[in-house]
Structures are given as C-alpha cells and as structure tokens.
Amino acid sequence: LLTRNGKDFSDKLPELAQAIGRLSNGRALVLDGEAIISDDEGRSDFQALQNYLKKPTGKELTFIVFDLLAADGKDLRDLPLSERKSALEKLMKGAPASVVYSKHTLGNGEEIFQAAAKIGLEGIVGKKLDSRYSGTRNGDWIKMKCYNRQEFVIGGYQISEKKAGGIGALLLGVYEGRKLIFAGRAGTGFGQRDAESLLKKFDKLRTEISPFKTAPEFDETETVF
C-alpha cells in the first residue's frame, strides 16, 4: 500500500493489505484506490481515518478501487479509461467486502453533482472515457467540489484552554431581520500570530451585553467574550 508520495502504509493498514492480497490471489496487479472510513450516513470521513491511523481501533476500513494500472506484468495505463474500468469490474467480482469497486455513471453530470450536494458529499470527479492514466493533472480528470457557503457575523470568541493567548473558537451568528441569531461555533486552528492580532481587535469591541438574540449556553469551565 503506497501513498501518493511513495510511503509504504502496509504495516499501518494490514487488514486492507491482506484483503487486497486475497483479491489478487497471486496475480501481479497495480490498483489505484483510496482507503476510507465511512460515517453513519455512508460518507467518507477523513478525520475518522486520521484518528484511525493514530489509534487503529473501533472502525472498519474500506479500500475503494478506482482504476487498474497493470495486470499480470502488463502496463495498462495507455489503454482508454473505459477499457481499464471494464477489466477492473471483472477483476473485482467476488472481492473481499472491504475492497470495493468504484462504480461510475455515464453522462448526467449536472444531475449527479446536484444529488451529491444534496446529501452533503464533498463533490464528484469527472473523467474522460478515452483518457489514459498519466499520473499528472492534465484536465482529463476534474474535481467538482460542492461548496456550501454562508456568511456569518462574529459575535464573540472562546479562549483556548490548551494554549495561552489563543482562540479556541469563534461564536458565529446570522441576522434574521435586525436580530443576530446564534448559529454555532467554528474551531479556528489559528496560528499564534493570527490569534494575537484578532485578540487585539476583539478587545476593543468587548461589551457586557450579548449581541445574540438568545445568548448561547456554555460550560462553567469555558471562558467566553
């Protein structure tokens, strides 16, 4: 199991390495795919995968196979994508449950994109049927991301409990008429310099009155302004 940068993850994901070994059944294969952990809705959860790599317990891994690059010593990368996918689909029949063939849809890109956005997916990937596998970004494959955007007003902030002089979260709101409605918190991940710059600006704007129509509730241990 090699990453994009050539790092061997076979020891970190031994279950997947063994499952792919059972799929190959002694044949020499090169597959292009992605290891994922799904959330309760069946969507790929990147953070869950990161947590698993740190502590590999409690989650089931799946390897989604996109493409077949070589088989039985033959380089297939110059074949059209349609032929590679056809060969891959045949190869994947009877595959272990943790190794899954990535199905595709011909055409209907706009409808598929709208459906992906509706169910909260990150986006879709479009590929030319006759494209070869170049391993570079050349326009034959494109990522179309679903951006769900909303503008918020910063109504307050929470001091970081882990880092002195840091910001733990921003308190966000949206206007309904002239009332600012609390919408939630946004964990920031600001660097120390950015946090210090923001805190200087925030200090000048402090008020004893909550800007939100209904003040959000907080734990007794939290420091909020």
CSV table of C-alpha atoms in Angstrom, one decimal:
chain,number,residue,atom,x,y,z
A,1,LEU,CA,0.0,0.0,0.0
A,2,LEU,CA,1.9,3.0,-1.3
A,3,THR,CA,0.8,6.6,-0.7
A,4,ARG,CA,0.9,9.3,-3.4
A,5,ASN,CA,4.3,10.2,-2.0
A,6,GLY,CA,5.6,6.7,-2.1
A,7,LYS,CA,5.3,5.9,1.6
A,8,ASP,CA,4.5,2.3,2.5
A,9,PHE,CA,1.4,2.1,4.6
A,10,SER,CA,1.1,-1.7,4.5
A,11,ASP,CA,2.0,-2.0,8.2
A,12,LYS,CA,-0.4,0.8,9.2
A,13,LEU,CA,-3.3,-0.8,7.3
A,14,PRO,CA,-2.6,-4.5,7.5
A,15,GLU,CA,-6.2,-5.6,7.1
A,16,LEU,CA,-6.5,-3.8,3.8
A,17,ALA,CA,-3.2,-5.1,2.6
A,18,GLN,CA,-4.3,-8.7,3.4
A,19,ALA,CA,-7.7,-8.2,1.7
A,20,ILE,CA,-6.1,-6.8,-1.5
A,21,GLY,CA,-3.7,-9.8,-1.3
A,22,ARG,CA,-6.7,-12.2,-1.3
A,23,LEU,CA,-8.2,-10.3,-4.2
A,24,SER,CA,-5.1,-10.7,-6.3
A,25,ASN,CA,-4.8,-14.4,-5.4
A,26,GLY,CA,-1.2,-14.5,-6.5
A,27,ARG,CA,-1.6,-12.3,-9.6
A,28,ALA,CA,0.6,-9.2,-10.1
A,29,LEU,CA,-1.7,-6.2,-10.0
A,30,VAL,CA,-1.4,-2.4,-9.6
A,31,LEU,CA,-4.5,-0.7,-8.4
A,32,ASP,CA,-5.4,2.9,-7.9
A,33,GLY,CA,-7.7,3.5,-5.0
A,34,GLU,CA,-8.4,5.2,-1.7
A,35,ALA,CA,-8.6,3.9,1.9
A,36,ILE,CA,-11.7,5.4,3.7
A,37,ILE,CA,-13.7,5.1,6.8
A,38,SER,CA,-17.4,5.9,6.4
A,39,ASP,CA,-19.6,7.8,8.8
A,40,ASP,CA,-23.1,6.7,9.8
A,41,GLU,CA,-24.5,8.1,6.5
A,42,GLY,CA,-22.0,6.2,4.4
A,43,ARG,CA,-19.9,9.2,3.5
A,44,SER,CA,-16.2,9.2,3.6
A,45,ASP,CA,-14.9,10.7,7.0
A,46,PHE,CA,-11.4,12.0,6.5
A,47,GLN,CA,-11.0,12.9,10.2
A,48,ALA,CA,-12.0,9.4,11.3
A,49,LEU,CA,-9.3,8.0,9.0
A,50,GLN,CA,-6.7,10.3,10.5
A,51,ASN,CA,-7.8,9.2,14.0
A,52,TYR,CA,-7.6,5.5,13.0
A,53,LEU,CA,-4.0,6.0,11.8
A,54,LYS,CA,-3.1,7.3,15.2
A,55,LYS,CA,-5.1,4.6,17.1
A,56,PRO,CA,-6.3,1.8,14.8
A,57,THR,CA,-9.3,0.6,16.8
A,58,GLY,CA,-13.1,0.7,16.6
A,59,LYS,CA,-13.6,1.5,12.9
A,60,GLU,CA,-13.9,-0.6,9.7
A,61,LEU,CA,-11.6,0.4,6.8
A,62,THR,CA,-12.7,0.1,3.2
A,63,PHE,CA,-10.5,0.4,0.1
A,64,ILE,CA,-12.3,2.0,-2.9
A,65,VAL,CA,-10.7,0.9,-6.1
A,66,PHE,CA,-10.9,3.4,-9.0
A,67,ASP,CA,-8.6,2.1,-11.6
A,68,LEU,CA,-6.5,-0.9,-12.8
A,69,LEU,CA,-3.0,0.3,-13.9
A,70,ALA,CA,-1.3,-3.1,-14.5
A,71,ALA,CA,-2.2,-6.8,-14.5
A,72,ASP,CA,0.0,-9.9,-14.9
A,73,GLY,CA,3.0,-7.8,-15.8
A,74,LYS,CA,1.2,-5.8,-18.5
A,75,ASP,CA,1.1,-2.0,-18.2
A,76,LEU,CA,-2.4,-0.8,-18.9
A,77,ARG,CA,-2.0,2.9,-18.3
A,78,ASP,CA,-2.1,3.7,-22.1
A,79,LEU,CA,-5.5,2.0,-22.5
A,80,PRO,CA,-8.6,4.2,-22.5
A,81,LEU,CA,-10.2,4.6,-19.1
A,82,SER,CA,-13.3,2.7,-20.3
A,83,GLU,CA,-11.3,-0.4,-21.1
A,84,ARG,CA,-9.4,-0.2,-17.8
A,85,LYS,CA,-12.6,0.1,-15.8
A,86,SER,CA,-14.2,-2.8,-17.7
A,87,ALA,CA,-11.2,-5.0,-16.8
A,88,LEU,CA,-11.3,-3.8,-13.2
A,89,GLU,CA,-15.0,-4.6,-12.8
A,90,LYS,CA,-14.4,-8.2,-13.9
A,91,LEU,CA,-11.5,-8.5,-11.6
A,92,MET,CA,-13.5,-7.2,-8.6
A,93,LYS,CA,-16.2,-9.9,-8.8
A,94,GLY,CA,-16.0,-11.9,-5.6
A,95,ALA,CA,-13.7,-9.3,-3.9
A,96,PRO,CA,-13.5,-9.2,-0.1
A,97,ALA,CA,-16.1,-7.0,1.5
A,98,SER,CA,-13.5,-4.4,2.5
A,99,VAL,CA,-12.3,-3.9,-1.2
A,100,VAL,CA,-15.0,-2.1,-3.2
A,101,TYR,CA,-15.2,-1.3,-6.9
A,102,SER,CA,-15.8,2.4,-7.6
A,103,LYS,CA,-18.9,2.4,-9.9
A,104,HIS,CA,-19.4,5.2,-12.3
A,105,THR,CA,-22.2,6.9,-14.3
A,106,LEU,CA,-22.0,7.8,-17.9
A,107,GLY,CA,-23.2,11.4,-18.5
A,108,ASN,CA,-25.8,13.2,-16.4
A,109,GLY,CA,-23.0,15.1,-14.7
A,110,GLU,CA,-25.2,18.0,-13.6
A,111,GLU,CA,-27.8,15.8,-12.1
A,112,ILE,CA,-25.1,13.7,-10.3
A,113,PHE,CA,-23.5,16.9,-9.0
A,114,GLN,CA,-26.8,18.2,-7.6
A,115,ALA,CA,-27.5,14.9,-5.9
A,116,ALA,CA,-24.0,14.9,-4.3
A,117,ALA,CA,-24.5,18.4,-3.0
A,118,LYS,CA,-28.0,17.5,-1.6
A,119,ILE,CA,-26.7,14.6,0.5
A,120,GLY,CA,-23.6,16.5,1.7
A,121,LEU,CA,-20.8,14.9,-0.3
A,122,GLU,CA,-17.6,16.8,-0.9
A,123,GLY,CA,-18.1,16.6,-4.6
A,124,ILE,CA,-17.7,14.4,-7.7
A,125,VAL,CA,-14.9,13.5,-10.1
A,126,GLY,CA,-15.4,13.8,-13.8
A,127,LYS,CA,-13.2,11.6,-16.1
A,128,LYS,CA,-12.9,11.4,-19.9
A,129,LEU,CA,-13.8,7.9,-21.1
A,130,ASP,CA,-10.9,7.7,-23.5
A,131,SER,CA,-8.3,9.2,-21.1
A,132,ARG,CA,-5.1,7.3,-20.4
A,133,TYR,CA,-3.6,7.2,-16.9
A,134,SER,CA,-0.9,9.9,-16.9
A,135,GLY,CA,-0.4,10.3,-13.2
A,136,THR,CA,-0.5,14.1,-13.7
A,137,ARG,CA,-3.1,16.8,-13.6
A,138,ASN,CA,-3.8,17.4,-17.3
A,139,GLY,CA,-7.6,18.2,-17.4
A,140,ASP,CA,-8.7,14.7,-18.4
A,141,TRP,CA,-9.9,14.3,-14.8
A,142,ILE,CA,-11.5,17.1,-12.9
A,143,LYS,CA,-12.8,17.5,-9.4
A,144,MET,CA,-16.1,19.4,-8.9
A,145,LYS,CA,-16.5,20.3,-5.3
A,146,CYS,CA,-19.8,21.1,-3.6
A,147,TYR,CA,-19.3,24.4,-1.8
A,148,ASN,CA,-22.0,25.0,0.8
A,149,ARG,CA,-21.3,28.6,1.8
A,150,GLN,CA,-22.8,31.0,4.3
A,151,GLU,CA,-21.7,34.4,5.6
A,152,PHE,CA,-21.6,34.7,9.4
A,153,VAL,CA,-21.1,37.5,11.8
A,154,ILE,CA,-18.5,37.0,14.6
A,155,GLY,CA,-20.4,37.8,17.8
A,156,GLY,CA,-17.9,36.5,20.3
A,157,TYR,CA,-15.0,34.2,20.9
A,158,GLN,CA,-13.9,31.5,23.3
A,159,ILE,CA,-10.4,31.4,24.9
A,160,SER,CA,-8.4,28.3,24.2
A,161,GLU,CA,-7.9,26.1,27.2
A,162,LYS,CA,-4.8,24.5,25.8
A,163,LYS,CA,-2.8,27.5,24.6
A,164,ALA,CA,-2.2,30.7,26.5
A,165,GLY,CA,-3.3,33.7,24.4
A,166,GLY,CA,-5.1,31.5,21.9
A,167,ILE,CA,-8.6,31.4,20.5
A,168,GLY,CA,-10.5,28.2,21.0
A,169,ALA,CA,-13.5,29.0,18.8
A,170,LEU,CA,-15.4,31.9,17.2
A,171,LEU,CA,-19.0,32.4,18.1
A,172,LEU,CA,-21.0,32.9,14.9
A,173,GLY,CA,-24.4,34.4,14.1
A,174,VAL,CA,-26.7,35.2,11.2
A,175,TYR,CA,-29.1,38.0,11.0
A,176,GLU,CA,-32.9,37.5,10.9
A,177,GLY,CA,-34.2,41.0,10.4
A,178,ARG,CA,-32.3,43.0,12.9
A,179,LYS,CA,-31.7,40.2,15.4
A,180,LEU,CA,-28.5,38.3,15.4
A,181,ILE,CA,-29.2,34.6,15.9
A,182,PHE,CA,-26.5,32.3,17.3
A,183,ALA,CA,-25.5,29.8,14.6
A,184,GLY,CA,-22.8,27.9,16.4
A,185,ARG,CA,-19.0,27.8,17.0
A,186,ALA,CA,-16.2,27.5,14.5
A,187,GLY,CA,-13.0,25.9,15.7
A,188,THR,CA,-10.3,28.1,14.3
A,189,GLY,CA,-6.9,26.5,14.1
A,190,PHE,CA,-5.3,29.9,14.1
A,191,GLY,CA,-1.6,30.3,14.4
A,192,GLN,CA,-0.3,32.3,17.4
A,193,ARG,CA,0.4,35.4,15.4
A,194,ASP,CA,-3.1,35.4,13.8
A,195,ALA,CA,-4.7,34.8,17.3
A,196,GLU,CA,-2.8,37.7,18.9
A,197,SER,CA,-3.8,40.0,16.0
A,198,LEU,CA,-7.5,39.0,16.4
A,199,LEU,CA,-7.5,39.3,20.1
A,200,LYS,CA,-6.2,42.9,19.9
A,201,LYS,CA,-9.2,43.7,17.6
A,202,PHE,CA,-11.7,41.8,19.7
A,203,ASP,CA,-10.5,43.6,23.0
A,204,LYS,CA,-11.6,46.9,21.6
A,205,LEU,CA,-15.1,45.6,20.8
A,206,ARG,CA,-15.9,43.9,24.1
A,207,THR,CA,-19.4,44.5,25.6
A,208,GLU,CA,-21.2,43.4,28.6
A,209,ILE,CA,-24.4,42.8,26.5
A,210,SER,CA,-24.6,39.6,24.3
A,211,PRO,CA,-25.0,40.6,20.7
A,212,PHE,CA,-27.1,37.5,20.1
A,213,LYS,CA,-30.9,37.5,20.5
A,214,THR,CA,-30.6,34.4,22.7
A,215,ALA,CA,-27.2,34.1,24.4
A,216,PRO,CA,-25.6,30.7,23.8
A,217,GLU,CA,-25.1,28.3,26.8
A,218,PHE,CA,-21.6,27.5,27.9
A,219,ASP,CA,-19.9,25.1,30.4
A,220,GLU,CA,-18.7,26.7,33.7
A,221,THR,CA,-15.1,26.0,32.7
A,222,GLU,CA,-15.3,27.9,29.5
A,223,THR,CA,-14.0,31.5,29.1
A,224,VAL,CA,-16.1,33.4,26.6
A,225,PHE,CA,-16.2,37.0,25.5
